PDB file of C-alpha atoms and ligand atoms in Angstrom:
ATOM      1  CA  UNK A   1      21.677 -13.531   3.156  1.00 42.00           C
ATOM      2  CA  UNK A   2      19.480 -16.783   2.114  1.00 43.00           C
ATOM      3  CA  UNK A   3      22.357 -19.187   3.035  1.00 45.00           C
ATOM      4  CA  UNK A   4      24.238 -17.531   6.084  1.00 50.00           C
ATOM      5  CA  UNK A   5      21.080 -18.291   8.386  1.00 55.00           C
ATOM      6  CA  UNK A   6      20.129 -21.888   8.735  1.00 63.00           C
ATOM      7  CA  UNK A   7      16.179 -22.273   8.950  1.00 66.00           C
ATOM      8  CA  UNK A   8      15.371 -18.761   8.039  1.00 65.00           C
ATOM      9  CA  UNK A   9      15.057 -18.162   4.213  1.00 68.00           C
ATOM     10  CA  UNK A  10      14.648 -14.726   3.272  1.00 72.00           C
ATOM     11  CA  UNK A  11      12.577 -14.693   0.051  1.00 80.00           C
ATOM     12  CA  UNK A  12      12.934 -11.854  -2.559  1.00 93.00           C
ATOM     13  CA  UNK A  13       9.189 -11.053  -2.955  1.00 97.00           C
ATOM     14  CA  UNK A  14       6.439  -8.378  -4.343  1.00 98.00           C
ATOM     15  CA  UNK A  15       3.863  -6.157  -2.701  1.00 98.00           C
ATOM     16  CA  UNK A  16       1.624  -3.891  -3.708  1.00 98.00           C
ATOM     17  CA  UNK A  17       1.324  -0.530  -2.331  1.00 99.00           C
ATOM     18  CA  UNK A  18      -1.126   2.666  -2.827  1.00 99.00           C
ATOM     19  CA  UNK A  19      -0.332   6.749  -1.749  1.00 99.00           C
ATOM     20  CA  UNK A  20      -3.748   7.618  -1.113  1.00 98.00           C
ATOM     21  CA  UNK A  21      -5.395  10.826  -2.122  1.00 98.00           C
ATOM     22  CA  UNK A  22      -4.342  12.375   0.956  1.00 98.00           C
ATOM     23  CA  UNK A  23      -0.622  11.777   0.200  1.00 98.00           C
ATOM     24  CA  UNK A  24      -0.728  13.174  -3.224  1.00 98.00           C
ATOM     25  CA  UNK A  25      -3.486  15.964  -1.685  1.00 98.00           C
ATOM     26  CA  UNK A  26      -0.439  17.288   0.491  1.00 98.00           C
ATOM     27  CA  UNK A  27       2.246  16.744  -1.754  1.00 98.00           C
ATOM     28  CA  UNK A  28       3.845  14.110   0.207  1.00 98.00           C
ATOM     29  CA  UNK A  29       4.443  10.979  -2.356  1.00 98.00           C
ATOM     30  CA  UNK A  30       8.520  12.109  -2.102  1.00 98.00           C
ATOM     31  CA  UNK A  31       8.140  12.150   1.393  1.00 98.00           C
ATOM     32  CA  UNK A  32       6.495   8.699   1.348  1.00 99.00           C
ATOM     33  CA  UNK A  33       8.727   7.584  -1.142  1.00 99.00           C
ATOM     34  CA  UNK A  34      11.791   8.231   1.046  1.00 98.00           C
ATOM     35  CA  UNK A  35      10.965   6.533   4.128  1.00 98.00           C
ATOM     36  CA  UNK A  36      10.022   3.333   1.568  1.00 98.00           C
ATOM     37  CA  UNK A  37      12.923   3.734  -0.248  1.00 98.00           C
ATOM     38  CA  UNK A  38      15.140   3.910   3.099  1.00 98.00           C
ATOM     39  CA  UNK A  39      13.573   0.534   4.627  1.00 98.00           C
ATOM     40  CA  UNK A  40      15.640  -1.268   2.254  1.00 97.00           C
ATOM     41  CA  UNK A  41      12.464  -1.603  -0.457  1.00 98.00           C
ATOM     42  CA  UNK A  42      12.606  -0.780  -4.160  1.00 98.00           C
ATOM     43  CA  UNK A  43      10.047   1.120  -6.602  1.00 98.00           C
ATOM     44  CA  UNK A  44       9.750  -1.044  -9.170  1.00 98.00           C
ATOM     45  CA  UNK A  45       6.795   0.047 -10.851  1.00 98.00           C
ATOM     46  CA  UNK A  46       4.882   3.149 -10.477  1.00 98.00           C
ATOM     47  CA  UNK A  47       1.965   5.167 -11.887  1.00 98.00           C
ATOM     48  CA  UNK A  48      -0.131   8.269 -10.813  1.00 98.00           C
ATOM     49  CA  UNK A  49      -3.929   7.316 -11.540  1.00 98.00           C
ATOM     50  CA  UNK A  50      -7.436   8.536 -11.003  1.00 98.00           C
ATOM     51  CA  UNK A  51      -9.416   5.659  -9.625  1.00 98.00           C
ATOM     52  CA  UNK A  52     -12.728   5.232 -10.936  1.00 98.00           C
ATOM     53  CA  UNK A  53     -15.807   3.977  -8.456  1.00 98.00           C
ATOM     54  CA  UNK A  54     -15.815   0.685 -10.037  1.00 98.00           C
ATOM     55  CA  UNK A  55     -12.221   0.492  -9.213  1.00 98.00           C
ATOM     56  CA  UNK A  56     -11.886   1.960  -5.880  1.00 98.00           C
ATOM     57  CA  UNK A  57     -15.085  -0.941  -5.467  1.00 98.00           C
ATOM     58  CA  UNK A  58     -13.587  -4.284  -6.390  1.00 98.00           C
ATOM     59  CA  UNK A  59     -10.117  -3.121  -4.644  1.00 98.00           C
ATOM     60  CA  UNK A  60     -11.935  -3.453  -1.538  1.00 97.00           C
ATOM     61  CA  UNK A  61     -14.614  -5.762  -2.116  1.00 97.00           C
ATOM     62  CA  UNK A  62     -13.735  -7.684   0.990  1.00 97.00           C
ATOM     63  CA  UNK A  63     -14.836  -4.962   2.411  1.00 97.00           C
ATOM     64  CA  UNK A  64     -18.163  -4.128   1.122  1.00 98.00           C
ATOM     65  CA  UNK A  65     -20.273  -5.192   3.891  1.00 98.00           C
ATOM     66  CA  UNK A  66     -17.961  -3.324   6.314  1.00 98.00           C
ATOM     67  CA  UNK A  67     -19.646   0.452   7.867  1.00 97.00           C
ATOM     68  CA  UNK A  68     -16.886   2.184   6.453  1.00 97.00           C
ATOM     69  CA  UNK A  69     -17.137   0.488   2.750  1.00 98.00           C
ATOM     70  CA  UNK A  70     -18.810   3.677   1.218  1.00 98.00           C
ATOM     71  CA  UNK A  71     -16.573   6.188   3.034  1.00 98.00           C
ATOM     72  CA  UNK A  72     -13.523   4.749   1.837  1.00 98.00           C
ATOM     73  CA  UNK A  73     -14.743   4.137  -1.964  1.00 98.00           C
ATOM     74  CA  UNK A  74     -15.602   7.993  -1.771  1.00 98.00           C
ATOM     75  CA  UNK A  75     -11.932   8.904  -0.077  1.00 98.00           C
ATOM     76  CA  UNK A  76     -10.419   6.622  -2.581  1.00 98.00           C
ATOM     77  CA  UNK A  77     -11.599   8.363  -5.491  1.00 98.00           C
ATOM     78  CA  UNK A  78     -11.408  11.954  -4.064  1.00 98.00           C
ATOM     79  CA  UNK A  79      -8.234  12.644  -6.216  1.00 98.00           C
ATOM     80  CA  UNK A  80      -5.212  10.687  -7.856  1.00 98.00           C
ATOM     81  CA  UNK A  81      -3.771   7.891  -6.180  1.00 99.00           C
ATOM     82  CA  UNK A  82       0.051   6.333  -6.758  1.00 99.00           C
ATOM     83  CA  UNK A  83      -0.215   2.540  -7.197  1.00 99.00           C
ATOM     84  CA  UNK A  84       3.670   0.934  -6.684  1.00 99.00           C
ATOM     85  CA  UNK A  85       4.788  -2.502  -7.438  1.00 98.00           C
ATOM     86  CA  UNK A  86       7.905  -3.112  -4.144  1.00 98.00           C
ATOM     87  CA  UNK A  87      10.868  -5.581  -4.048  1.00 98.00           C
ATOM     88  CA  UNK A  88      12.618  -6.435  -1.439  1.00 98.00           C
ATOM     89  CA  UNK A  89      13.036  -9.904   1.215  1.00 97.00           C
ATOM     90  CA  UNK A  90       9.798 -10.429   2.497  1.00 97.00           C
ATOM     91  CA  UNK A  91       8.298  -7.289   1.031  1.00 98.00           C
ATOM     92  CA  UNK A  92       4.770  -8.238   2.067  1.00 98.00           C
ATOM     93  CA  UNK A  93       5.762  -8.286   5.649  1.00 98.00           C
ATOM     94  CA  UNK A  94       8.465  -5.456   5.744  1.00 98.00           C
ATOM     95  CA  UNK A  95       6.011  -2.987   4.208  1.00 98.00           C
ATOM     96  CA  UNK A  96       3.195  -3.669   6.728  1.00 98.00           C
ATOM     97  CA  UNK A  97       5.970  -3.314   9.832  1.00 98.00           C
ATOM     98  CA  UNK A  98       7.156  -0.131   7.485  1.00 98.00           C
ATOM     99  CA  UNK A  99       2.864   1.509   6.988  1.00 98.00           C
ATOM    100  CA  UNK A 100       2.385   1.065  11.093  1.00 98.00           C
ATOM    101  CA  UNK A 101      -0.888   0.359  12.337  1.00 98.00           C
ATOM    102  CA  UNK A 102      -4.235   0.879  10.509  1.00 98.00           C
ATOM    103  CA  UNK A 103      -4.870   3.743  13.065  1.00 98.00           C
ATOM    104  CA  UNK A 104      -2.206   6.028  13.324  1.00 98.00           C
ATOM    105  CA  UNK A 105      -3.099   6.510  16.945  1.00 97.00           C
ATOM    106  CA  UNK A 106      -1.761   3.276  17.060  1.00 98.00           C
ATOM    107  CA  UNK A 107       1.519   3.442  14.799  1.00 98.00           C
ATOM    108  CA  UNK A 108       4.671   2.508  15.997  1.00 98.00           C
ATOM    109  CA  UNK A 109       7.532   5.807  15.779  1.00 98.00           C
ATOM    110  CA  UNK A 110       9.241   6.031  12.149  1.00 97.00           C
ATOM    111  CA  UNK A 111       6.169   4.284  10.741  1.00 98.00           C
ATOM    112  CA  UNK A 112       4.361   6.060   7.190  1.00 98.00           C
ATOM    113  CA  UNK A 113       0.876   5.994   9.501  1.00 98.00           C
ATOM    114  CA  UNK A 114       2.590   7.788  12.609  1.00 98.00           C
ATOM    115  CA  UNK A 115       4.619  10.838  10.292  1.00 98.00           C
ATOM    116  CA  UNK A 116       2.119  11.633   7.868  1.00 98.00           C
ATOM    117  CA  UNK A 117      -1.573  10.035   8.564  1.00 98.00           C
ATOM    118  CA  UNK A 118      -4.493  11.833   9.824  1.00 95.00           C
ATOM    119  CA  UNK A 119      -7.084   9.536  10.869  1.00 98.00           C
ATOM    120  CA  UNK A 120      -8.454   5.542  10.615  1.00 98.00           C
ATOM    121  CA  UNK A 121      -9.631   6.805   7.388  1.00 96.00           C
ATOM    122  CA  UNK A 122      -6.764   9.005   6.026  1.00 98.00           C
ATOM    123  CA  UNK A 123      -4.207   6.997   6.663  1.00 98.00           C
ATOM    124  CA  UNK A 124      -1.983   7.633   3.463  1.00 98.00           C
ATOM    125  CA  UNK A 125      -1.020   4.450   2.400  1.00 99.00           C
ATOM    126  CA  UNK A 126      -2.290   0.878   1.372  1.00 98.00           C
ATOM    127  CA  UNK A 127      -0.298  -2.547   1.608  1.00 98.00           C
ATOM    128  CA  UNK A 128      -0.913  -5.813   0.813  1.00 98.00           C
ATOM    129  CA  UNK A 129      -1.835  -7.769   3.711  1.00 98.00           C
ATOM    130  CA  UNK A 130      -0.933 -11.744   1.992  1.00 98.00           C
ATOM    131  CA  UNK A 131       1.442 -12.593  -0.981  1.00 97.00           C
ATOM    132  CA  UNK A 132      -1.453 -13.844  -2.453  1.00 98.00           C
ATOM    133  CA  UNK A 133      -3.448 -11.027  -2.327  1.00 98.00           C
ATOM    134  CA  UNK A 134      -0.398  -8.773  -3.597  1.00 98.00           C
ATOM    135  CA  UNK A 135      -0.849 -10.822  -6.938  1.00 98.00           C
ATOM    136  CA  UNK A 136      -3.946 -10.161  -7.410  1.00 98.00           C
ATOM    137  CA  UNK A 137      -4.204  -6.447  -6.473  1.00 98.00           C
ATOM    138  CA  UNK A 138      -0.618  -5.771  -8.532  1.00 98.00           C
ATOM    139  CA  UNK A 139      -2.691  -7.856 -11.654  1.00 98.00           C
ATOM    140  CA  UNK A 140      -5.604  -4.715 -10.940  1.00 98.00           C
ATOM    141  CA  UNK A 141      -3.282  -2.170 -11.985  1.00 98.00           C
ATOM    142  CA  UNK A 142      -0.049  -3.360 -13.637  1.00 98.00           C
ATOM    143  CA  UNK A 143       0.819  -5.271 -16.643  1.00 97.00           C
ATOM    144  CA  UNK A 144       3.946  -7.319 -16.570  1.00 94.00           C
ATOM    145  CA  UNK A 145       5.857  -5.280 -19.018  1.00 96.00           C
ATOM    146  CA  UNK A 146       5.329  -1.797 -16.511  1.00 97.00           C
ATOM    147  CA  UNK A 147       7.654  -3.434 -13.837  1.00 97.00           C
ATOM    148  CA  UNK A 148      10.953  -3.735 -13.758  1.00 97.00           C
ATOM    149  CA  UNK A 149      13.174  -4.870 -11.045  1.00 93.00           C
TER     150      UNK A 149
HETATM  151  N1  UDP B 201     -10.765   1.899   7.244  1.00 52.08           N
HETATM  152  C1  UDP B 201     -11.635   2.864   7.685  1.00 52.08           C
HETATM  153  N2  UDP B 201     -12.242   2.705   8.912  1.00 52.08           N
HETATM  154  C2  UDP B 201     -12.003   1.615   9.698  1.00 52.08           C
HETATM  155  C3  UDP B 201     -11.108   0.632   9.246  1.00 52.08           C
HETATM  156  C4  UDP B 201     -10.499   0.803   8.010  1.00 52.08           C
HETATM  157  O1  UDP B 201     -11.858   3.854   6.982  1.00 52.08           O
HETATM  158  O2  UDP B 201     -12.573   1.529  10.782  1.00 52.08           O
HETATM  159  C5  UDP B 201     -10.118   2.069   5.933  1.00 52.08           C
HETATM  160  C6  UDP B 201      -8.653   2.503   6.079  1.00 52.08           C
HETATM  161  O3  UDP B 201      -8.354   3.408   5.030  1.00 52.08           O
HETATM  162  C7  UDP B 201      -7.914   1.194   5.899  1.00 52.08           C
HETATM  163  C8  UDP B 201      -8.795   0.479   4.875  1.00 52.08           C
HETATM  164  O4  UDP B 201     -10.119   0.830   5.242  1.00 52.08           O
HETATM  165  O5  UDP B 201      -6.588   1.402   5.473  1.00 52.08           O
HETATM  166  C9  UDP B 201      -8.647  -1.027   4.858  1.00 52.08           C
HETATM  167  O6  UDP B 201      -8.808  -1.538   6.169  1.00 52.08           O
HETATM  168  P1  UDP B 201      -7.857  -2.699   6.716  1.00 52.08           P
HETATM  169  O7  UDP B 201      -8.451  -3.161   8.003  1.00 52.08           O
HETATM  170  O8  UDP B 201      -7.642  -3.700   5.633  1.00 52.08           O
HETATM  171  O9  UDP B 201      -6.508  -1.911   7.082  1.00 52.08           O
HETATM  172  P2  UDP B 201      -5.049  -1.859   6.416  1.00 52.08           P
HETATM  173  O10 UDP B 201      -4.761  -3.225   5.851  1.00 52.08           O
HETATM  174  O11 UDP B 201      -5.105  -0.798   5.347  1.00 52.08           O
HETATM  175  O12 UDP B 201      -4.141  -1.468   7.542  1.00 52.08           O
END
């Protein structure tokens, strides 16, 4: 806990997580869910959406200038999405070490990326990369009475 390790605080935080379309395409949000769930972080909010274009376009505005910027909008929107409010200590940093790299080529054993994702592209999940930015992107898509923890 907090006060058992002197000079390491472990904070109880939020991220913000996605299933992309080709989670819920393969029916693997359960699947997805599990491995979350099992890495110690909660669900505590949850809804299955459609993302519009304008959507799937200021979610990644940072990447707009980016090659890839029109591919992804398009893969984005190619069917429902699950947006997820998580809990847990240091739940920005846990889920990214949970995802595995952006390539899942590149993902670490027993990450999301290395069990279920199928390219650079496809890679089944989004996480917040900054506690910052996980308040901004949970503000896109939740209100404060659809989580509870
Ligand atoms: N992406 C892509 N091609 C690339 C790099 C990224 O299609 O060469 C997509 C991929 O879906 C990735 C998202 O853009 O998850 C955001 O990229 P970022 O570098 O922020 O990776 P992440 O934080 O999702 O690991």
């Amino acid at each position: 806990s907090s006060q058992t390790q002197p000079g390491r605080i472990m904070a109880t935080e939020r991220t913000f997580s996605i299933l992309k379309p080709d989670a819920t395409k393969r029916n693997l949000t359960g699947a997805v869910n599990a491995v979350i769930e099992e890495a110690g972080l909660r669900i505590v909010g949850q809804r299955r959406i459609q993302m519009s274009r304008a959507q799937a376009e200021t979610f990644y505005e940072v990447h707009k200038e980016r090659p890839f910027f029109g591919e992804l909008v398009a893969f984005m929107t190619s069917g429902p999405v699950v947006v997820q409010v998580l809990e847990g200590e240091n739940a920005v940093a846990r889920y990214r070490e949970v995802m595995g790299a952006t390539n899942p080529a590149q993902a670490a054993e027993g990450t999301i990326r290395k069990k279920f994702a199928q390219s650079v592209g496809e890679n089944t999940v989004h996480g917040s990369d900054s506690a910052e930015n996980a308040r901004i992107e949970i503000a896109q898509f939740f209100q404060d009475g659809d989580i509870a923890g």
